[in-house]
Short mmCIF file of C-alpha atoms and ligand atoms in Angstrom, two decimals:
data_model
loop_
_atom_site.label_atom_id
_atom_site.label_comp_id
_atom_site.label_asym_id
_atom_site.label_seq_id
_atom_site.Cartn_x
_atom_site.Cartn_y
_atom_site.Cartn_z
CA UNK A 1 0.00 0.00 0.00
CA UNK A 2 1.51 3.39 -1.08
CA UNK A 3 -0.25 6.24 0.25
CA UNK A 4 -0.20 9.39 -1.81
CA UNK A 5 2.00 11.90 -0.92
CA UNK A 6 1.40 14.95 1.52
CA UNK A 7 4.11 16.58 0.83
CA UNK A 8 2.95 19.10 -1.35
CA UNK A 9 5.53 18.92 -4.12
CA UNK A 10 5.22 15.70 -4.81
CA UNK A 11 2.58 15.09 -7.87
CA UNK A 12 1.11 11.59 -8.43
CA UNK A 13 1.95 10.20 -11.78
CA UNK A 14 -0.35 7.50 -13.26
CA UNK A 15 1.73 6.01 -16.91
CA UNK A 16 0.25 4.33 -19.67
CA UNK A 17 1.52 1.07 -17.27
CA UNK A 18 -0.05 1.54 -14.60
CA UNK A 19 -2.76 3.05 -15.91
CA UNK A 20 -3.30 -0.81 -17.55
CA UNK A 21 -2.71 -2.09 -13.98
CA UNK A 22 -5.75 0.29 -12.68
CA UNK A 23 -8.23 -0.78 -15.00
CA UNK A 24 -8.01 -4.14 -14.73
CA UNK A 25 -7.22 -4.16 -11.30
CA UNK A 26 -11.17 -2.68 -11.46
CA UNK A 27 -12.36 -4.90 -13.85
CA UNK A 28 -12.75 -2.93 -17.19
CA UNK A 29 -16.54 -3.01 -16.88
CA UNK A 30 -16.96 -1.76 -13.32
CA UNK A 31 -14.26 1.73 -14.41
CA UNK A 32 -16.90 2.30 -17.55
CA UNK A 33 -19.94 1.98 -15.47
CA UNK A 34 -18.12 3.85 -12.64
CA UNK A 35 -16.79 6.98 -15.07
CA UNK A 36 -20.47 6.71 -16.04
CA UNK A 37 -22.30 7.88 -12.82
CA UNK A 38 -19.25 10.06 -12.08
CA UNK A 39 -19.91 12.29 -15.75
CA UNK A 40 -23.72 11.98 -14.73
CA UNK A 41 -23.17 13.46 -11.36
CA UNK A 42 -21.12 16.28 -12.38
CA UNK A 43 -23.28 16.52 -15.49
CA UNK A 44 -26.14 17.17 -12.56
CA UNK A 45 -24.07 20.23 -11.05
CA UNK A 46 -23.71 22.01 -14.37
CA UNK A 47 -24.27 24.87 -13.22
CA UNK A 48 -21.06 24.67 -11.13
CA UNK A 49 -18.26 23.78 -13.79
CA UNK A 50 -16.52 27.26 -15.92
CA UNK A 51 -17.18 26.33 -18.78
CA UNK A 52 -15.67 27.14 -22.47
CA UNK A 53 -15.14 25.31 -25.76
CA UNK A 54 -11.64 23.77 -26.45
CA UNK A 55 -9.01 25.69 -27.75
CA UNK A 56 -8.46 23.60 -30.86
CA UNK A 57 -4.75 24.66 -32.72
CA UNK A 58 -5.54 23.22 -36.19
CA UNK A 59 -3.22 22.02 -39.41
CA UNK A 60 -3.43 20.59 -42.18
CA UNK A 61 -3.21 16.98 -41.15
CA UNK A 62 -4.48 17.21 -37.57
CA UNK A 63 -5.60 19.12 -34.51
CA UNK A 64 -4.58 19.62 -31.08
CA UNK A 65 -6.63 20.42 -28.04
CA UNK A 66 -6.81 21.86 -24.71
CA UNK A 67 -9.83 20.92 -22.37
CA UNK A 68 -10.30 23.02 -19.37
CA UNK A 69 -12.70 22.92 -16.51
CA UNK A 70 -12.93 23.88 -13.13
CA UNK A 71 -15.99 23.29 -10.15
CA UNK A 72 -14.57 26.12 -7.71
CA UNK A 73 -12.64 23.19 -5.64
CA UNK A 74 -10.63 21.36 -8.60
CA UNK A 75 -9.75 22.83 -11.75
CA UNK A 76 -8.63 20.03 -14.68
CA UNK A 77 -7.40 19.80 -17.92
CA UNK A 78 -6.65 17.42 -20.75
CA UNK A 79 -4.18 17.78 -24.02
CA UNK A 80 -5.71 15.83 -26.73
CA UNK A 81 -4.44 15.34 -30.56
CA UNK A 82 -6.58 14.66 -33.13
CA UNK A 83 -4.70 13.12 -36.44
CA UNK A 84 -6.61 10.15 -38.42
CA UNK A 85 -3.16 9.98 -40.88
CA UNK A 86 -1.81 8.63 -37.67
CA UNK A 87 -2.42 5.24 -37.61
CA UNK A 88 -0.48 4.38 -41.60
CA UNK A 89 2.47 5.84 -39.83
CA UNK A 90 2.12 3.47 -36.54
CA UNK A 91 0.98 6.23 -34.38
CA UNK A 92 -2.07 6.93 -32.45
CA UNK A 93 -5.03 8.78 -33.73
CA UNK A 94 -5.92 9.88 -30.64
CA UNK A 95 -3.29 10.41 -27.36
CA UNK A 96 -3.98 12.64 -24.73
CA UNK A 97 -2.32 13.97 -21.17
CA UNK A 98 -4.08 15.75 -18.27
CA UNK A 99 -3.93 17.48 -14.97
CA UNK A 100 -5.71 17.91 -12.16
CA UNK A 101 -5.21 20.97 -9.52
CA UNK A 102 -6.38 22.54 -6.46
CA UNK A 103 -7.97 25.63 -6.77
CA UNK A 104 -6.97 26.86 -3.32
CA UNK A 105 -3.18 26.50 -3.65
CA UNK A 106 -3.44 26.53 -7.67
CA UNK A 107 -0.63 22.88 -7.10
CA UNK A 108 -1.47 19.63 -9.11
CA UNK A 109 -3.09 16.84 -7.66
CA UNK A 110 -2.67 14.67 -10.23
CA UNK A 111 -0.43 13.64 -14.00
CA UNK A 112 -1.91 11.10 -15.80
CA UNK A 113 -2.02 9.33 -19.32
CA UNK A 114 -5.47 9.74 -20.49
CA UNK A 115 -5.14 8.04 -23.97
CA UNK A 116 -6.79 4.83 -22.39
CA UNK A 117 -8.36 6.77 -20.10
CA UNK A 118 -10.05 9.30 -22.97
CA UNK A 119 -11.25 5.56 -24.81
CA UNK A 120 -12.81 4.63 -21.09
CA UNK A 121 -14.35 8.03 -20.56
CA UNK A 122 -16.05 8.54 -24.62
CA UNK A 123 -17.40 4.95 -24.28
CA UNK A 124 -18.48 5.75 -21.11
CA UNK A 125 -20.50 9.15 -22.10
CA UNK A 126 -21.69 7.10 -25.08
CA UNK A 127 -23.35 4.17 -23.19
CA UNK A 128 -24.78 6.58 -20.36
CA UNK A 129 -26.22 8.98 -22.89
CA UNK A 130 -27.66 5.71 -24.66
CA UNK A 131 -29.05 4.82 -21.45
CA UNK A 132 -31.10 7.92 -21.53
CA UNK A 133 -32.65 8.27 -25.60
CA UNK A 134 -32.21 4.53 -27.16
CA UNK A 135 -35.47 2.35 -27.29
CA UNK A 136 -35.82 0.07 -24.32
CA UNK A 137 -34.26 -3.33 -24.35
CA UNK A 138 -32.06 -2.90 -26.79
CA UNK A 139 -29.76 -5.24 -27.49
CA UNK A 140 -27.99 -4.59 -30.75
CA UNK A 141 -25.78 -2.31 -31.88
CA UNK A 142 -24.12 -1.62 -35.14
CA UNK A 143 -20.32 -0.35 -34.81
CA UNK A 144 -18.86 1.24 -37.63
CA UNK A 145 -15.40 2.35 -37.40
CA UNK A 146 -13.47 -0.40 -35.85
CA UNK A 147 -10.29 1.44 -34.26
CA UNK A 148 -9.06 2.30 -31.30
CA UNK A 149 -12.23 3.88 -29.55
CA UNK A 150 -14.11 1.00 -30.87
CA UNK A 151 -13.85 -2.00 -28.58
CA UNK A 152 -14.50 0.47 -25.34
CA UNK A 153 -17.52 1.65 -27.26
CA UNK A 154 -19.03 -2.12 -27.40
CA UNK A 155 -18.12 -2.79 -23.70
CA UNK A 156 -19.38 0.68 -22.35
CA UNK A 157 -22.60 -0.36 -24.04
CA UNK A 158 -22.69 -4.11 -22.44
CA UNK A 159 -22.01 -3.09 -19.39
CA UNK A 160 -24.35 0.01 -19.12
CA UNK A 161 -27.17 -0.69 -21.63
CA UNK A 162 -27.25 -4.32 -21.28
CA UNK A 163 -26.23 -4.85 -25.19
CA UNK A 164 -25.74 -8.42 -26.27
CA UNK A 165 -24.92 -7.96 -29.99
CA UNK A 166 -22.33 -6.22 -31.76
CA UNK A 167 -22.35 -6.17 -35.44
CA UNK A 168 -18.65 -4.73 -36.60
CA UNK A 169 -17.98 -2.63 -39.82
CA UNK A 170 -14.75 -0.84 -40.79
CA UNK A 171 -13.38 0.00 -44.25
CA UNK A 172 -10.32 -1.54 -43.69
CA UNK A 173 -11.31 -5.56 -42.87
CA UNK A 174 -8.44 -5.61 -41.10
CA UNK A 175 -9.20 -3.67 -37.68
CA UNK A 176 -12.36 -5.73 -38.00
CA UNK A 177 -10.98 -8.33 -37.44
CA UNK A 178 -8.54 -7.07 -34.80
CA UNK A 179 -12.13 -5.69 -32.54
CA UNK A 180 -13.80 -9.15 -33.46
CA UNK A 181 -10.14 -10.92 -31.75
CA UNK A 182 -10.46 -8.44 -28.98
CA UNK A 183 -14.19 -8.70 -28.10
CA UNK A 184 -13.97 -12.58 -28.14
CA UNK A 185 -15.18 -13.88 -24.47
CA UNK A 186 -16.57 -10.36 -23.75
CA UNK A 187 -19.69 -12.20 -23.91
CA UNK A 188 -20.97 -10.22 -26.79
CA UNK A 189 -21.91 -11.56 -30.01
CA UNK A 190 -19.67 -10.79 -32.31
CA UNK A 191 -20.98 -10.28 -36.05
CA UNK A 192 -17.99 -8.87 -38.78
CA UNK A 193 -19.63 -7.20 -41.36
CA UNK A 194 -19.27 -6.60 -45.38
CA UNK A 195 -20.71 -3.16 -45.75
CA UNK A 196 -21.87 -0.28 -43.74
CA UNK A 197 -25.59 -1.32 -44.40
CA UNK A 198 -25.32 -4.80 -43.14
CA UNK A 199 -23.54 -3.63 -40.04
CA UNK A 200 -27.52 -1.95 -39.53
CA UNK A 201 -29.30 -5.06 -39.82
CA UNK A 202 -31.84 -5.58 -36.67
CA UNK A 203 -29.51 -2.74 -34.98
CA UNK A 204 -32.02 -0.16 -32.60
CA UNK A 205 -28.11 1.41 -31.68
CA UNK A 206 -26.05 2.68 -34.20
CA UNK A 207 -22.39 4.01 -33.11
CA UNK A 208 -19.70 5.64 -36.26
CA UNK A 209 -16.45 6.28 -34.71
CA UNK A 210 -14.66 6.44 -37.85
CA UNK A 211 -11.59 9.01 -38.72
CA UNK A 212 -11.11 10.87 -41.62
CA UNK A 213 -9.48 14.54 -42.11
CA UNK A 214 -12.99 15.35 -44.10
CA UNK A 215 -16.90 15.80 -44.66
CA UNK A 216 -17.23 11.86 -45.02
CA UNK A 217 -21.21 10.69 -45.39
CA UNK A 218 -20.61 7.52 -43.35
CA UNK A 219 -24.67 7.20 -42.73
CA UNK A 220 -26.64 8.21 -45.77
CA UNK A 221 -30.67 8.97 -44.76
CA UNK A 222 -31.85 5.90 -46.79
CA UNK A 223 -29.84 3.69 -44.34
CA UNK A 224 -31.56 5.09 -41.33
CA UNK A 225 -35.01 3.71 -39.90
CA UNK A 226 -37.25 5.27 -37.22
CA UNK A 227 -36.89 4.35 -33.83
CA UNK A 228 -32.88 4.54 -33.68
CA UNK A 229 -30.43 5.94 -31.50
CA UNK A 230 -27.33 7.09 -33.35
CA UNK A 231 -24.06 7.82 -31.32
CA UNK A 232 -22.00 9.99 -33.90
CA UNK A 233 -18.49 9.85 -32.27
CA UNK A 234 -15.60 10.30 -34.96
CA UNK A 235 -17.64 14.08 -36.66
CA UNK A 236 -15.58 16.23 -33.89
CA UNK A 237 -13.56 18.71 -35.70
CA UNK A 238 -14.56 21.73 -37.98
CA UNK A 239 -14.87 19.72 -41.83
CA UNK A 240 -14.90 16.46 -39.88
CA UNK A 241 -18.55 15.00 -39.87
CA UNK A 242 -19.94 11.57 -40.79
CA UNK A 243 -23.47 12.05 -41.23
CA UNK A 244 -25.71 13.25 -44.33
CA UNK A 245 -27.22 16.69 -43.26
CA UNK A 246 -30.65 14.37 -43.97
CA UNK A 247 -30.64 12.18 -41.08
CA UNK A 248 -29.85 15.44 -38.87
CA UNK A 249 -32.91 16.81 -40.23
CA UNK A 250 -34.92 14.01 -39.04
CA UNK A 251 -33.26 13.51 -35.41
CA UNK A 252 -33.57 15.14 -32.59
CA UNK A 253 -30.53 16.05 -31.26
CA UNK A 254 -28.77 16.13 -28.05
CA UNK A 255 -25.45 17.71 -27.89
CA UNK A 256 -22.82 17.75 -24.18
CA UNK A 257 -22.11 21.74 -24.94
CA UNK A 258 -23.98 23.45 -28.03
CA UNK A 259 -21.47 26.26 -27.66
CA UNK A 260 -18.45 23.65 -28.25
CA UNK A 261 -20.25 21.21 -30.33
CA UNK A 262 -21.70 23.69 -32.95
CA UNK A 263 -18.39 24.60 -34.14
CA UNK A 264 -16.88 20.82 -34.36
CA UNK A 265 -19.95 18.18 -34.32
CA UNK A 266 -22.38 17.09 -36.88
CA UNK A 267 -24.63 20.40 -36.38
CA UNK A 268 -21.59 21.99 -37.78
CA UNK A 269 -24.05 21.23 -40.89
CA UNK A 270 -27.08 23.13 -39.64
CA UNK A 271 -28.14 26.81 -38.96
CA UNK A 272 -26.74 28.19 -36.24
CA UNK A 273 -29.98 28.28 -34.35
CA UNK A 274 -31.42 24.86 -35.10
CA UNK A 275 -32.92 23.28 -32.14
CA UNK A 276 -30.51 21.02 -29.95
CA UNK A 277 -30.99 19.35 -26.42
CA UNK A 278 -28.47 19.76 -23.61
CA UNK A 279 -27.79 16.54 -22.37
CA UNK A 280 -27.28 17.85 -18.62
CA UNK A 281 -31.47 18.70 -18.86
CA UNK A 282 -31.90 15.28 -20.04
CA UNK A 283 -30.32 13.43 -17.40
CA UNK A 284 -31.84 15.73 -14.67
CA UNK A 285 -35.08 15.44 -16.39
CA UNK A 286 -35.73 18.55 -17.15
CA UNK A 287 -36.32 17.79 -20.34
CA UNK A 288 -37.62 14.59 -21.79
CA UNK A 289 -35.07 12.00 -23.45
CA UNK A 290 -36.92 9.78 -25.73
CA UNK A 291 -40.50 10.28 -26.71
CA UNK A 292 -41.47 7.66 -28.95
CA UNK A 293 -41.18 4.60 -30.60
CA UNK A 294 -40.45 6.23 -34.12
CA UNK A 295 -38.17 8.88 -32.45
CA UNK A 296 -34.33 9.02 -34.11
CA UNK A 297 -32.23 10.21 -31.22
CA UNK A 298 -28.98 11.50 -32.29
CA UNK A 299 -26.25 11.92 -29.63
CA UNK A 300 -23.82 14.25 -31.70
CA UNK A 301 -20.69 13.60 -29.58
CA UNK A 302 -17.52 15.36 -29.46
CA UNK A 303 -15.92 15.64 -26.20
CA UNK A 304 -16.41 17.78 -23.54
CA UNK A 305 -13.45 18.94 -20.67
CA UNK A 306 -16.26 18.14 -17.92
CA UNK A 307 -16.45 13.79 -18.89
CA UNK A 308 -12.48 14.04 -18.75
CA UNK A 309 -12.68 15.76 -15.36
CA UNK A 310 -15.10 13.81 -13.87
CA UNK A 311 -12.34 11.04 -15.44
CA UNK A 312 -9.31 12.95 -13.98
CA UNK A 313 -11.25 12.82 -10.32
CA UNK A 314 -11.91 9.18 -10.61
CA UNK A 315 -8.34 8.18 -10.90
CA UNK A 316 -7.45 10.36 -8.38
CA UNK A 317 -9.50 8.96 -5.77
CA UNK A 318 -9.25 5.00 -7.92
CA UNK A 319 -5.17 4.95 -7.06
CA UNK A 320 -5.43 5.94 -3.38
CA UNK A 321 -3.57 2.90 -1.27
CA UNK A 322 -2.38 1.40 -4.76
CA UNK A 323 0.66 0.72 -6.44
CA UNK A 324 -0.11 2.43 -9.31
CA UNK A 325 1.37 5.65 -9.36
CA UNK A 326 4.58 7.10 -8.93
CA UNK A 327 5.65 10.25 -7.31
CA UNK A 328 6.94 12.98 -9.47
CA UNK A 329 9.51 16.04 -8.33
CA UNK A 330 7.61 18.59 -10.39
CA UNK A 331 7.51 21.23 -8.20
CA UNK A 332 9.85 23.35 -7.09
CA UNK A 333 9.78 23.38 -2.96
CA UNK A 334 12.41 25.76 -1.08
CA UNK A 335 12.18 26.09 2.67
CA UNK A 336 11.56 29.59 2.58
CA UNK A 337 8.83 30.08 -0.68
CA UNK A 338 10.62 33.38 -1.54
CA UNK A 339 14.14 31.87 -1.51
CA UNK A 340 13.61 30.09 -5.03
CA UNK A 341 17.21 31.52 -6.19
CA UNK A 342 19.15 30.09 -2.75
CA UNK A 343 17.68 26.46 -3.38
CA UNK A 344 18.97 26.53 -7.24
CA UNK A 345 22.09 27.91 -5.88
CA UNK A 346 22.71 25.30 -2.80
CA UNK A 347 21.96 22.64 -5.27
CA UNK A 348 25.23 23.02 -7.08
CA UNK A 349 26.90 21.17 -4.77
P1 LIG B 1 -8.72 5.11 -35.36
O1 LIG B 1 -7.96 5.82 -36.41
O2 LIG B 1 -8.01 4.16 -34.46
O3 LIG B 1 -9.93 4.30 -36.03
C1 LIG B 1 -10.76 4.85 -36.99
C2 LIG B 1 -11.27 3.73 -37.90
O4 LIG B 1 -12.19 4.30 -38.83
C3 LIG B 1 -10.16 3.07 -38.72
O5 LIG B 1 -10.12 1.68 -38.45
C4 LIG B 1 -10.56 3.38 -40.17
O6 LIG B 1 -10.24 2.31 -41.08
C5 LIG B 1 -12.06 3.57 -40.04
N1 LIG B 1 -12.67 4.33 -41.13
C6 LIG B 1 -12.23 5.48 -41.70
N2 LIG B 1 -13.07 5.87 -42.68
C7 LIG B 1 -14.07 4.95 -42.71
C8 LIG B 1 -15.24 4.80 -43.50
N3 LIG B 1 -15.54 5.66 -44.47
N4 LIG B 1 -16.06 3.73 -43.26
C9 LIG B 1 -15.75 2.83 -42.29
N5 LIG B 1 -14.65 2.91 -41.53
C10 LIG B 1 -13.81 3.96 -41.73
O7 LIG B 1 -9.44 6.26 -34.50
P2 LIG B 1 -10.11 6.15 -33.04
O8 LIG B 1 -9.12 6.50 -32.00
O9 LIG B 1 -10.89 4.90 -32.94
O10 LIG B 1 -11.11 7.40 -33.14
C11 LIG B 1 -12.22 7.35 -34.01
C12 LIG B 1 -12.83 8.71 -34.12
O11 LIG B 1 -13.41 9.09 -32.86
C13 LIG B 1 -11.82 9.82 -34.45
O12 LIG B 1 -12.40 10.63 -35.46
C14 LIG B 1 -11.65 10.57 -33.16
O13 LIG B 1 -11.33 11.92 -33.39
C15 LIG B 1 -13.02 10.42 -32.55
N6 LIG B 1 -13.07 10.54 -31.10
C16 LIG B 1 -14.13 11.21 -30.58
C17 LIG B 1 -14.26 11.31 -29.22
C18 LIG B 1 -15.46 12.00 -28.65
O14 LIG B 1 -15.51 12.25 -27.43
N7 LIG B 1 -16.47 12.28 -29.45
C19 LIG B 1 -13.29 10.78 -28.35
C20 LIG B 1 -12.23 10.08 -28.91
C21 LIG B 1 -12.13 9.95 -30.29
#
């Protein structure tokens, strides 16, 4: 048992290692249904969290992203990179850092690797949000867009929406088959698919987490029946959608942050004032989720700095009396605070 530190310059560092060791120390199912009612309780206290879009620092190939939030008492943030040329050059897609601090002293808390950690939390949003708008009993789901996200996705919606059937498309057969290998003894049903369209078959939940620098049409309206739930995940970047403008006509939408998600999600494709639901009114019911049987609900997802704080807060409190952690020196700590010159100066020895 390590405790954490309380010596204030010490900052808790949780690796892409140990971050492993965490989860399935857990149990992989019990962290996504855990992040889940930690976003949906700070998703109840909205009106606590500073909140702003990302600041999104784009080129030609990629983006990169900083996520702030702060409830008063902690104050988080997460670096993310968005680059879908990644993967043909053996890199990530998607990595991502992040940092939590006290807003008292203004010190970090907490260090961690939140590449797994942003795949937890998204899969996590997308099962609790599903909880909320798809039909009842649902138990099939069509995943297109087999990456990295994609396995997460499937057990986030096991685990939270009771879903027994996945049915896997991806234009590249390959990662296919590498989410089919991965999801075998899940306990899902595992169905690999030819096409986009057969993915849908008998689906009531349809998730695209796909990745493409571009306006791709991933879902085209004729492929869409009433009564779905969509779960748009990969359209999260200015001239980065996946959906025909049709089926967003037809939906009813429900966005995380319309100020954030207007400028980088599906409704990128819409007039500036077309109708949208917050999700924070859904899940407080202030508003009504689903409404009927012919409904399409459309969860236009792209990420908002509150899920990976409520993510952040969760580790925090997840390694306490663990292993897995280590302490970094990133803080400077002289005796006397003002005498920041005399430490540098002893230290030479
Ligand atoms: P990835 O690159 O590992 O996987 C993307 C997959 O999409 C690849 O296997 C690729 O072959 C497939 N693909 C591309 N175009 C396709 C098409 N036309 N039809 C079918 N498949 C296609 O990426 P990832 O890490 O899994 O992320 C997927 C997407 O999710 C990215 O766009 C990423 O930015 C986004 N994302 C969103 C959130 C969020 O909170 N909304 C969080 C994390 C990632």
């Amino acid at each position: 048992m390590t405790p954490l530190p309380s010596h204030l310059a010490y900052v808790p560092f949780v690796s892409v290692e140990h971050m492993m060791g965490l989860v399935h120390h857990i149990g992989i199912e019990t962290v996504l249904r855990e992040l889940a009612d930690e976003i949906e309780a700070d998703f109840l206290r909205w009106e606590s969290f500073d909140k702003t879009p990302r600041i999104a620092s784009h080129s030609d190939v990629g983006v990169i992203e900083l996520m702030p939030t702060s409830d008063g008492h902690m104050y988080g943030f997460k670096y993310v990179n968005g680059h879908p040329k990644n993967t043909k050059e053996g890199l990530q897609t998607v990595t991502a850092f992040g940092l939590l601090a006290d807003v008292d002293s203004g010190y970090p808390k907490l260090l961690t690797e939140m590449t797994i950690l942003t795949a937890l939390r998204t899969a996590a949003m997308s099962a609790l949000v599903a909880k909320h708008l798809a039909p009842k009993g649902a138990t099939t789901m069509a995943m297109i867009g087999n990456g990295a996200q994609s396995e997460f996705q499937c057990l986030a919606f096991k685990a939270i929406c009771g879903i027994k059937t996945v049915r896997l498309y991806d234009a590249d057969p390959a990662a296919t088959q590498k989410c089919a290998r991965n999801l075998a003894g899940s306990g899902l049903t595992v169905i690999p698919c030819k096409s986009g369209e057969d993915s849908m078959e008998g689906a009531q939940i349809i998730t695209t987490c796909t990745a493409d620098k571009q306006n791709a049409t991933i879902l085209t309206d004729n492929m869409i029946g009433d009564g779905v739930h969509i779960n748009a995940i990969g359209g999260d970047c200015p001239g980065k959608t996946e959906l025909h403008r049709d089926i967003l006509l037809r939906s009813d939408i429900f966005v995380e942050y319309p100020e954030q998600t207007r400028v980088e999600g599906e409704i990128q494709q819409l007039d500036v004032d077309h109708a949208v639901t917050e999700l924070w009114q859904v899940f407080s019911g202030v508003v009504p989720g689903r409404t009927g049987d012919r409904q399409i609900t459309l969860f236009d997802s792209v990420g908002f700095a509150i899920e990976d704080f409520s993510a952040l807060r969760y580790v925090l409190k997840s390694i306490q009396g663990t292993e897995f952690f280590i302490q970094l020196d990133m803080l400077a700590d002289p005796d006397d605070p003002r005498d920041l010159f005399g430490m540098l100066k002893r230290a030479k020895g």
